[in-house]
XYZ file of C-alpha atoms in Angstrom:
602
model
C 0.000 0.000 0.000
C 1.634 3.250 -1.145
C -0.740 5.968 0.114
C 0.514 8.272 -2.656
C -2.407 10.710 -2.541
C -2.263 10.976 1.216
C 1.481 11.586 1.184
C 0.970 14.452 -1.252
C -1.409 16.048 1.226
C 1.093 15.607 4.052
C 3.975 16.871 1.969
C 2.199 19.927 0.620
C 4.119 23.152 1.242
C 2.336 25.949 3.018
C -0.962 25.920 4.814
C -3.852 27.841 3.332
C -5.980 30.001 5.583
C -8.970 27.907 6.646
C -12.511 29.038 7.126
C -14.150 29.146 10.512
C -17.726 27.993 10.014
C -20.428 27.969 12.707
C -20.301 25.334 15.445
C -23.185 23.428 13.897
C -21.166 22.812 10.743
C -18.180 21.562 12.724
C -20.311 19.188 14.795
C -21.847 17.850 11.607
C -18.383 16.986 10.281
C -17.421 15.263 13.544
C -20.629 13.239 13.451
C -19.815 11.989 9.953
C -16.524 10.569 11.237
C -18.366 7.871 13.196
C -19.580 6.212 10.017
C -17.247 6.712 7.069
C -18.309 5.069 3.834
C -16.320 4.967 0.598
C -18.713 7.462 -1.001
C -18.235 10.007 1.787
C -14.447 9.925 2.012
C -13.734 12.662 -0.538
C -16.437 14.957 0.829
C -15.229 14.562 4.418
C -11.621 15.131 3.390
C -12.544 18.316 1.549
C -14.488 19.602 4.554
C -11.597 18.850 6.891
C -9.100 20.438 4.511
C -11.090 23.669 4.327
C -12.424 23.869 7.877
C -10.444 25.026 10.916
C -10.873 22.100 13.339
C -7.865 22.793 15.558
C -10.035 23.314 18.654
C -11.890 20.041 18.189
C -9.023 17.565 17.941
C -10.033 15.553 21.028
C -13.610 15.170 19.727
C -12.305 14.112 16.315
C -10.008 11.514 17.879
C -12.880 10.070 19.922
C -15.126 9.906 16.856
C -12.473 8.189 14.752
C -11.888 5.520 17.404
C -15.638 4.861 17.526
C -15.911 4.467 13.767
C -17.821 1.408 12.593
C -15.300 -0.794 10.795
C -16.512 -3.964 9.107
C -13.939 -4.586 6.380
C -10.427 -3.719 5.314
C -11.804 -1.022 2.997
C -13.313 0.728 6.003
C -9.869 0.864 7.622
C -8.424 2.456 4.489
C -11.233 5.000 4.461
C -10.424 6.004 8.039
C -6.753 6.386 7.138
C -7.579 8.540 4.114
C -9.713 10.827 6.243
C -7.011 10.988 8.900
C -4.411 12.124 6.367
C -6.311 15.395 5.987
C -6.017 16.083 9.711
C -2.416 15.172 10.494
C -1.259 18.762 10.027
C -4.041 20.048 12.306
C -2.512 21.204 15.610
C -1.550 18.344 17.912
C -4.061 15.964 16.331
C -1.438 13.377 15.329
C 0.009 13.265 18.838
C -3.393 12.892 20.492
C -4.506 10.207 18.066
C -1.280 8.236 18.468
C -1.500 8.439 22.259
C -5.106 7.240 22.373
C -4.423 4.427 19.936
C -1.354 3.430 21.917
C -3.363 3.275 25.141
C -6.084 1.156 23.564
C -3.549 -1.273 22.112
C -1.320 -1.464 25.201
C -4.263 -2.648 27.303
C -4.534 -5.607 24.968
C -6.917 -6.369 22.121
C -9.141 -9.309 22.997
C -12.141 -8.718 20.717
C -11.700 -9.718 17.100
C -13.707 -6.675 15.972
C -11.073 -4.324 17.393
C -8.173 -5.696 15.368
C -8.572 -2.685 13.110
C -7.043 -0.439 15.779
C -3.685 -2.168 15.299
C -4.022 -1.983 11.520
C -4.992 1.691 11.753
C -2.005 2.408 13.991
C 0.356 0.693 11.547
C -1.059 2.586 8.567
C -0.814 5.838 10.487
C 2.821 5.177 11.322
C 3.489 4.331 7.700
C 2.076 7.685 6.637
C 3.867 9.826 9.190
C 7.213 7.973 9.122
C 7.435 7.298 5.398
C 10.638 9.258 5.018
C 12.044 9.355 8.544
C 11.547 5.762 9.699
C 14.635 3.616 10.233
C 15.129 0.486 8.203
C 13.308 -2.509 9.698
C 11.004 -0.483 11.933
C 7.895 -1.842 10.232
C 8.802 -5.448 10.979
C 9.462 -4.555 14.598
C 6.132 -2.742 14.822
C 4.250 -5.762 13.451
C 5.912 -7.992 16.034
C 5.088 -5.587 18.846
C 1.452 -5.202 17.788
C 0.994 -8.972 17.531
C 2.215 -9.395 21.097
C -0.620 -7.142 22.295
C -3.418 -9.128 20.642
C -5.235 -12.362 21.320
C -5.276 -15.030 18.651
C -8.344 -14.078 16.620
C -7.648 -10.354 16.299
C -4.031 -11.240 15.518
C -5.124 -13.462 12.625
C -7.317 -10.685 11.220
C -4.501 -8.158 11.602
C -1.949 -10.394 9.877
C -4.364 -11.100 7.041
C -4.956 -7.362 6.570
C -1.220 -6.743 6.499
C -0.682 -9.552 4.023
C -3.307 -8.157 1.669
C -2.271 -4.515 2.035
C 1.533 -4.583 2.050
C 3.452 -6.568 -0.548
C 6.927 -5.619 0.647
C 9.115 -8.741 0.976
C 10.397 -7.861 4.449
C 6.882 -7.257 5.753
C 5.607 -10.466 4.167
C 8.448 -12.389 5.813
C 7.595 -10.937 9.233
C 3.915 -11.793 8.703
C 4.911 -15.397 8.009
C 7.030 -15.503 11.183
C 4.192 -14.193 13.326
C 1.669 -16.545 11.708
C 3.892 -19.529 12.465
C 3.747 -18.650 16.156
C -0.029 -19.083 16.238
C -1.132 -22.436 17.620
C -3.751 -24.508 15.744
C -7.165 -22.855 15.955
C -10.576 -24.347 16.620
C -13.035 -22.242 14.616
C -16.633 -23.395 14.439
C -18.704 -20.284 13.837
C -16.694 -18.082 11.457
C -15.844 -19.560 8.094
C -14.342 -16.299 6.856
C -11.898 -16.203 9.746
C -11.018 -19.845 9.096
C -10.210 -19.025 5.459
C -8.041 -16.099 6.528
C -6.160 -18.314 8.973
C -5.576 -20.980 6.329
C -4.297 -18.366 3.876
C -1.688 -17.453 6.501
C -0.666 -21.093 6.873
C -2.317 -21.512 10.282
C -3.804 -24.915 11.035
C -7.558 -24.780 11.633
C -9.515 -27.510 13.413
C -13.153 -28.267 12.900
C -15.835 -28.748 15.494
C -14.807 -30.748 18.529
C -11.062 -30.360 17.980
C -8.489 -27.838 19.049
C -8.633 -25.526 22.027
C -10.700 -26.637 24.981
C -10.554 -24.973 28.336
C -9.146 -27.316 30.954
C -10.245 -25.203 33.882
C -13.260 -23.276 35.026
C -13.010 -19.614 35.921
C -14.451 -18.153 39.058
C -16.295 -14.838 38.867
C -13.951 -11.841 38.814
C -10.961 -14.154 39.201
C -8.650 -12.013 37.067
C -10.478 -8.709 37.515
C -7.649 -7.411 39.709
C -5.302 -7.469 36.706
C -7.637 -5.735 34.260
C -9.998 -3.662 36.418
C -9.844 0.083 36.671
C -10.348 1.997 39.899
C -13.019 4.663 40.092
C -10.974 7.121 42.139
C -7.269 7.622 42.553
C -7.345 10.465 45.056
C -6.646 8.223 48.033
C -3.027 8.984 48.808
C -1.868 12.185 50.431
C 1.797 11.880 49.443
C 4.803 13.244 51.353
C 5.921 9.878 52.752
C 9.491 8.640 52.818
C 10.611 5.203 51.607
C 10.067 3.428 54.928
C 6.637 5.004 55.412
C 5.640 3.997 51.892
C 6.696 0.437 52.666
C 4.514 0.448 55.777
C 1.691 2.033 53.770
C 1.768 -0.897 51.317
C 1.701 -3.411 54.161
C -1.345 -1.736 55.711
C -3.259 -1.159 52.449
C -2.143 -4.224 50.471
C -5.747 -5.140 49.663
C -6.915 -1.678 48.570
C -6.321 -1.353 44.827
C -7.372 2.308 44.716
C -4.802 3.340 47.288
C -2.111 1.267 45.604
C -2.831 2.888 42.236
C -2.774 6.337 43.793
C 0.515 5.530 45.499
C 2.077 4.388 42.231
C 1.178 7.691 40.573
C 2.970 9.614 43.298
C 6.031 7.360 43.197
C 6.234 7.862 39.447
C 7.066 11.538 39.980
C 9.055 11.209 43.212
C 12.609 12.526 43.383
C 13.873 9.552 45.433
C 12.243 7.007 43.157
C 15.096 4.479 43.226
C 15.167 4.418 47.010
C 11.406 3.885 47.170
C 11.404 1.074 44.603
C 14.274 -0.638 46.395
C 12.279 -0.525 49.644
C 9.181 -1.898 47.906
C 11.068 -4.753 46.240
C 12.277 -5.923 49.649
C 8.674 -6.902 50.388
C 8.756 -9.574 47.674
C 10.127 -12.130 50.140
C 6.672 -12.147 51.718
C 4.300 -13.895 49.256
C 1.350 -11.912 50.628
C 2.733 -8.702 49.134
C 3.688 -10.028 45.687
C 0.413 -9.006 44.032
C 0.301 -5.468 45.532
C 3.917 -4.890 44.459
C 3.071 -6.017 40.922
C 0.096 -3.660 40.743
C 2.205 -0.722 41.868
C 4.967 -1.475 39.373
C 2.600 -1.930 36.429
C 1.187 1.561 36.996
C 4.642 3.099 36.736
C 5.082 2.534 33.018
C 8.599 1.742 31.852
C 9.899 1.357 35.393
C 7.893 -1.832 35.837
C 9.458 -3.305 32.734
C 12.953 -2.414 33.967
C 12.264 -4.142 37.278
C 11.078 -7.275 35.455
C 14.248 -7.300 33.347
C 16.350 -7.012 36.500
C 14.458 -9.905 38.109
C 15.032 -12.095 35.063
C 18.724 -11.247 35.152
C 18.961 -12.211 38.830
C 17.340 -15.589 38.160
C 19.580 -16.454 35.225
C 22.584 -15.446 37.340
C 21.237 -17.150 40.459
C 24.688 -18.016 41.774
C 24.813 -14.523 43.220
C 21.454 -14.729 45.064
C 19.804 -17.187 47.415
C 17.204 -19.835 46.634
C 14.428 -17.882 48.360
C 15.198 -14.848 46.198
C 14.862 -16.955 43.050
C 11.455 -18.228 44.181
C 10.211 -14.756 45.127
C 11.478 -13.361 41.807
C 9.514 -16.053 39.970
C 6.372 -15.192 41.908
C 6.711 -11.481 41.167
C 7.469 -12.028 37.479
C 4.410 -14.281 37.210
C 2.222 -11.533 38.631
C 3.784 -8.950 36.320
C 3.023 -11.239 33.389
C -0.691 -10.911 34.151
C -0.248 -7.154 33.833
C 1.453 -7.791 30.455
C 4.822 -6.558 31.713
C 6.395 -9.917 30.848
C 5.629 -11.712 27.593
C 4.483 -15.309 27.244
C 7.700 -16.235 25.423
C 9.770 -14.899 28.316
C 7.729 -16.928 30.800
C 8.069 -20.126 28.793
C 11.800 -19.525 28.523
C 11.994 -19.066 32.286
C 10.052 -22.269 32.958
C 12.306 -24.171 30.591
C 15.407 -22.840 32.346
C 14.112 -23.663 35.835
C 13.268 -27.208 34.785
C 16.703 -27.726 33.268
C 18.457 -26.616 36.453
C 16.027 -28.762 38.494
C 14.781 -25.878 40.615
C 11.379 -27.498 41.062
C 10.196 -25.183 43.828
C 10.773 -22.092 41.675
C 9.297 -23.903 38.653
C 6.125 -24.685 40.598
C 5.972 -21.151 42.001
C 6.099 -19.762 38.484
C 3.525 -22.263 37.245
C 1.248 -21.386 40.168
C 1.211 -17.777 39.056
C 0.636 -18.148 35.331
C -0.853 -21.634 34.970
C -4.548 -20.756 35.132
C -3.947 -17.471 33.314
C -2.264 -19.188 30.355
C -4.674 -22.131 30.240
C -7.532 -19.726 29.566
C -5.697 -18.053 26.693
C -6.026 -19.776 23.355
C -2.599 -18.613 22.212
C -0.770 -20.058 25.229
C -2.998 -22.992 26.156
C -1.140 -25.663 24.199
C 2.318 -24.595 25.348
C 1.467 -24.330 29.041
C 0.000 -27.836 28.924
C 3.437 -29.140 27.987
C 4.967 -27.592 31.107
C 2.158 -28.931 33.294
C 2.733 -32.418 31.898
C 6.441 -32.083 32.644
C 5.835 -31.615 36.337
C 3.136 -34.288 36.427
C 5.492 -36.874 34.953
C 8.639 -35.730 36.731
C 10.135 -38.234 39.189
C 10.658 -35.968 42.140
C 12.114 -36.218 45.593
C 9.767 -36.150 48.571
C 10.079 -32.391 48.993
C 9.642 -31.666 45.298
C 6.656 -34.000 45.215
C 4.912 -31.731 47.727
C 5.662 -28.648 45.605
C 4.409 -30.377 42.454
C 1.267 -31.634 44.141
C 0.441 -28.195 45.565
C 1.115 -26.585 42.209
C -1.231 -28.872 40.291
C -3.975 -28.505 42.879
C -3.812 -24.711 42.539
C -3.643 -24.609 38.764
C -6.899 -26.502 38.408
C -9.926 -24.647 39.669
C -12.161 -25.646 42.589
C -14.921 -26.339 40.107
C -12.710 -28.949 38.448
C -11.971 -30.483 41.847
C -15.676 -30.737 42.584
C -16.187 -32.320 39.191
C -13.626 -34.983 40.050
C -15.399 -35.581 43.363
C -18.664 -36.131 41.517
C -16.998 -38.758 39.350
C -15.596 -40.643 42.338
C -18.809 -42.613 42.740
C -18.726 -43.523 39.069
C -15.159 -44.846 39.264
C -15.980 -46.764 42.438
C -18.647 -48.576 40.435
C -16.577 -48.846 37.246
C -13.636 -50.541 39.020
C -15.750 -53.226 40.674
C -14.741 -56.746 39.702
C -18.273 -57.699 38.697
C -18.803 -54.858 36.204
C -15.307 -53.970 34.996
C -14.696 -54.420 31.269
C -11.179 -54.141 29.920
C -12.512 -53.529 26.425
C -14.574 -50.492 27.399
C -13.680 -47.158 25.742
C -13.338 -45.533 29.175
C -10.598 -47.939 30.213
C -8.873 -47.521 26.845
C -8.730 -43.762 27.282
C -7.637 -43.979 30.899
C -4.746 -46.263 29.981
C -3.525 -43.630 27.524
C -3.482 -41.021 30.277
C -1.135 -42.574 32.823
C -1.108 -39.527 35.085
C -4.902 -39.518 35.389
C -4.973 -43.233 36.115
C -2.324 -42.957 38.832
C -4.313 -40.121 40.413
C -7.406 -42.337 40.549
C -5.515 -45.339 41.922
C -4.000 -43.206 44.687
C -7.445 -43.087 46.329
C -7.760 -46.758 47.364
C -10.038 -45.903 50.300
C -12.716 -44.985 47.747
C -12.855 -48.532 46.319
C -14.314 -51.760 47.645
C -11.743 -54.328 46.495
C -8.146 -53.161 46.897
C -6.728 -56.455 45.608
C -8.641 -56.050 42.357
C -7.496 -52.430 42.186
C -3.884 -53.632 42.406
C -4.485 -56.032 39.528
C -5.777 -53.117 37.442
C -2.600 -51.197 38.218
C -0.630 -54.024 36.606
C -2.958 -54.228 33.628
C -2.483 -50.517 33.019
C 1.299 -50.841 33.251
C 1.713 -48.204 35.956
C 2.871 -50.491 38.775
C 6.363 -48.970 38.844
C 5.008 -45.445 39.247
C 2.482 -46.549 41.857
C 5.014 -48.407 43.988
C 7.300 -45.374 43.906
C 4.611 -42.918 44.902
C 2.504 -44.854 47.442
C 5.013 -44.665 50.289
C 5.614 -40.967 49.629
C 1.857 -40.446 49.743
C 1.709 -42.176 53.129
C 4.344 -39.794 54.484
C 2.439 -36.769 53.205
C -0.998 -37.979 54.297
C 0.110 -39.328 57.671
C -0.608 -36.047 59.455
C -4.047 -35.607 57.903
C -5.654 -39.049 57.739
C -4.287 -42.297 59.144
C -7.301 -44.158 57.823
C -6.253 -43.290 54.269
C -2.665 -44.255 55.058
C -3.857 -47.717 56.097
C -5.687 -48.041 52.763
C -2.528 -47.016 50.916
C -0.570 -49.577 52.934
C -3.001 -52.325 51.915
C -2.671 -51.267 48.277
C 1.132 -51.374 48.572
C 0.876 -54.868 50.043
C -1.319 -56.052 47.163
C 1.055 -54.515 44.632
C 3.998 -56.304 46.253
C 2.325 -59.686 45.785
C 2.128 -59.048 42.051
C 5.874 -58.402 41.839
C 8.581 -61.061 41.613
C 9.570 -62.702 44.910
C 13.136 -61.478 44.682
C 11.827 -57.892 44.848
C 9.827 -58.376 48.043
C 12.672 -57.794 50.542
C 13.673 -54.559 48.833
C 10.081 -53.271 48.841
C 9.628 -54.161 52.515
C 12.918 -52.463 53.392
C 11.615 -49.279 51.753
C 8.647 -49.400 54.106
C 11.027 -49.584 57.070
C 12.529 -46.292 55.881
C 9.231 -44.413 56.066
C 9.715 -41.064 57.783
C 6.692 -41.280 60.063
C 5.958 -42.123 63.679
C 7.600 -45.453 64.627
C 4.414 -46.832 66.147
C 2.366 -46.177 63.022
C 5.218 -47.436 60.838
C 5.072 -50.766 62.690
C 1.360 -50.998 61.952
C 1.980 -50.392 58.247
C 4.715 -53.048 58.162
C 2.510 -55.597 59.937
C -0.194 -54.907 57.337
C 2.373 -55.507 54.577
C 3.553 -58.780 56.109
C 0.078 -60.200 56.683
C -0.234 -61.240 53.021
C 3.346 -62.419 52.641
C 4.385 -66.113 52.661
C 5.284 -67.578 56.041
C 9.032 -67.589 55.358
C 9.048 -63.830 54.687
C 6.917 -63.212 57.764
C 9.263 -65.192 60.015
C 12.274 -63.462 58.454
C 11.059 -60.028 59.549
C 9.447 -61.164 62.807
C 12.446 -60.307 65.066
C 12.750 -56.804 63.592
C 9.056 -56.105 64.010
C 9.104 -57.483 67.549
C 11.976 -55.191 68.483
C 10.036 -52.207 67.137
C 6.896 -53.215 69.027
C 8.811 -53.693 72.270
C 10.288 -50.220 71.961
C 6.835 -48.636 71.730
C 4.381 -48.291 74.583
C 1.182 -48.699 72.562
C -1.595 -51.070 73.548
C -3.316 -51.214 70.147
C 0.039 -51.920 68.460
C 0.672 -54.821 70.834
C -2.782 -56.234 70.195
C -2.197 -56.001 66.429
C 1.193 -57.674 66.826
C -0.324 -60.391 69.014
C -2.868 -61.197 66.299
C -0.067 -61.250 63.742
C 1.901 -63.729 65.880
C -1.086 -66.040 66.123
C -1.550 -65.941 62.341
C 2.013 -67.181 61.742
C 2.027 -69.740 64.568
C 4.303 -67.876 66.953
C 3.517 -67.553 70.607
C 2.329 -64.012 71.131
C 3.809 -61.885 73.876
C 1.618 -61.227 76.872
C -0.441 -58.096 76.517
C -0.235 -56.190 79.761
C -3.450 -54.318 80.287
C -3.321 -51.584 82.847
C -6.306 -53.118 84.684
C -7.810 -56.551 84.215
C -11.557 -57.012 84.039
C -11.617 -58.594 87.504
C -9.691 -55.696 88.989
C -12.093 -53.219 87.441
C -15.054 -55.202 88.750
C -13.588 -55.305 92.268
C -12.947 -51.566 92.104
C -16.552 -50.903 91.114
C -17.857 -53.109 93.918
C -15.668 -51.458 96.507
C -16.721 -48.048 95.292
C -20.373 -49.049 95.493
């Protein structure tokens, strides 16, 4: 697109004296700007060229941004009209500022893609002779980063049709390749545009599906605007500002007002340094992010510094790395960190095996990225990494907490509703290995392991263990069951007993030469010794007599070291089952003694 006629208008030497018609005439011209058709373009341009509209630039800008745009021709009409106004006072500056604000907040609606196209065309007109080489490609890349998938596709298609320059076409191809496959059911025109750009398009039932439910106003904090910003009196030093944030961490209006004052403060560096110190407390991560995002370029500089600290983490402590990840994740929701930067960070943290920081980062952006069509597929890969990662006991806790936070409460409730179904489905009488449900579950090992780790919800644990072997996840289950007992020991001993019974059933399905090693792992459980003895007795109850007698002295020594009546009773029953004389159980009071006491008291 050359815009030759418009450039002639901009390059014209001298400015003719313009007429100053009545207000009614001027308002009529402004009204026409809200609906510009191809037939009206020349008439509107002539009116604007002849009329003195210098005092109405803000009204003109507002009208142009409210123009009804339904096709690429409408965008060109708006640009042609705009070319007649560029020389009018500070119109160009006001228009560029308003467009920049609208775009920087992000373009989610497909209908508003034209704002990015309009901005690009406007820059092309005004920078035709002064722009540096390659600035157009950089502008396309920057505009694409501010748009969701659908408006981005429309924008790229418009650029492809309007600009035939090789460099621009190459950049369009690069940006189109970054778009994940789309699921378009209701807009055939958009699907055709996407295909023309080389973007894969799925039909109905394929492609992007939301994995999580969203609670009301869940992300409103990151996009909402405050009604009043006159909540901060100013004149506080760095320490007082720090205390102010601690006190008002939940008041978004006061935080926004504070950020405006900090933006113009003389001791800005000192204040920001004091604020950043609060990042070590997770409760203040979100307020800090909100303050920084309202400070324009300063927020971006802070994010860059945080990234640098993480990648050079030898110079800072582990807690600083985790807190940096949390703060960067929050800043990402304010669009101060790009998706590509976040994925790069996650990849780095996984490579260096910093699982706690990885999970902290995933906690912050997981739900946010899962709901975005452009990032949904990529974030799933990182979620699967942590689900399939063979972690230590500590890392297992971080991973488990991370996954439970990423998926919404509504999804958790949905799983709870299905528990009754799986309890019925995994009954020996009704189970069918050829059913499509079982076939799909076997493909998703992580889901199947999650179900099997709830043995207390099922009737027949032995049959459940046989299903574990059929699914081929016995290795994963054996590795994770004992860790689950350690984690769940504090919360529910009943569930730990069920897990112990499942572990015992799984052992029986392994080769005999593996049994001693598996039992020895149970002896290394990091739980209360008394309860550990109970778990081991449960494991040995199903073992052959030779294995039981082999471990009998060790178990007896453990029981003797504990002063627990119920443990001794359990051990006594175990001794009887293997034909060993049980030790005498010393009750504190025999029945006869109690009866004599009652009689004497009576």
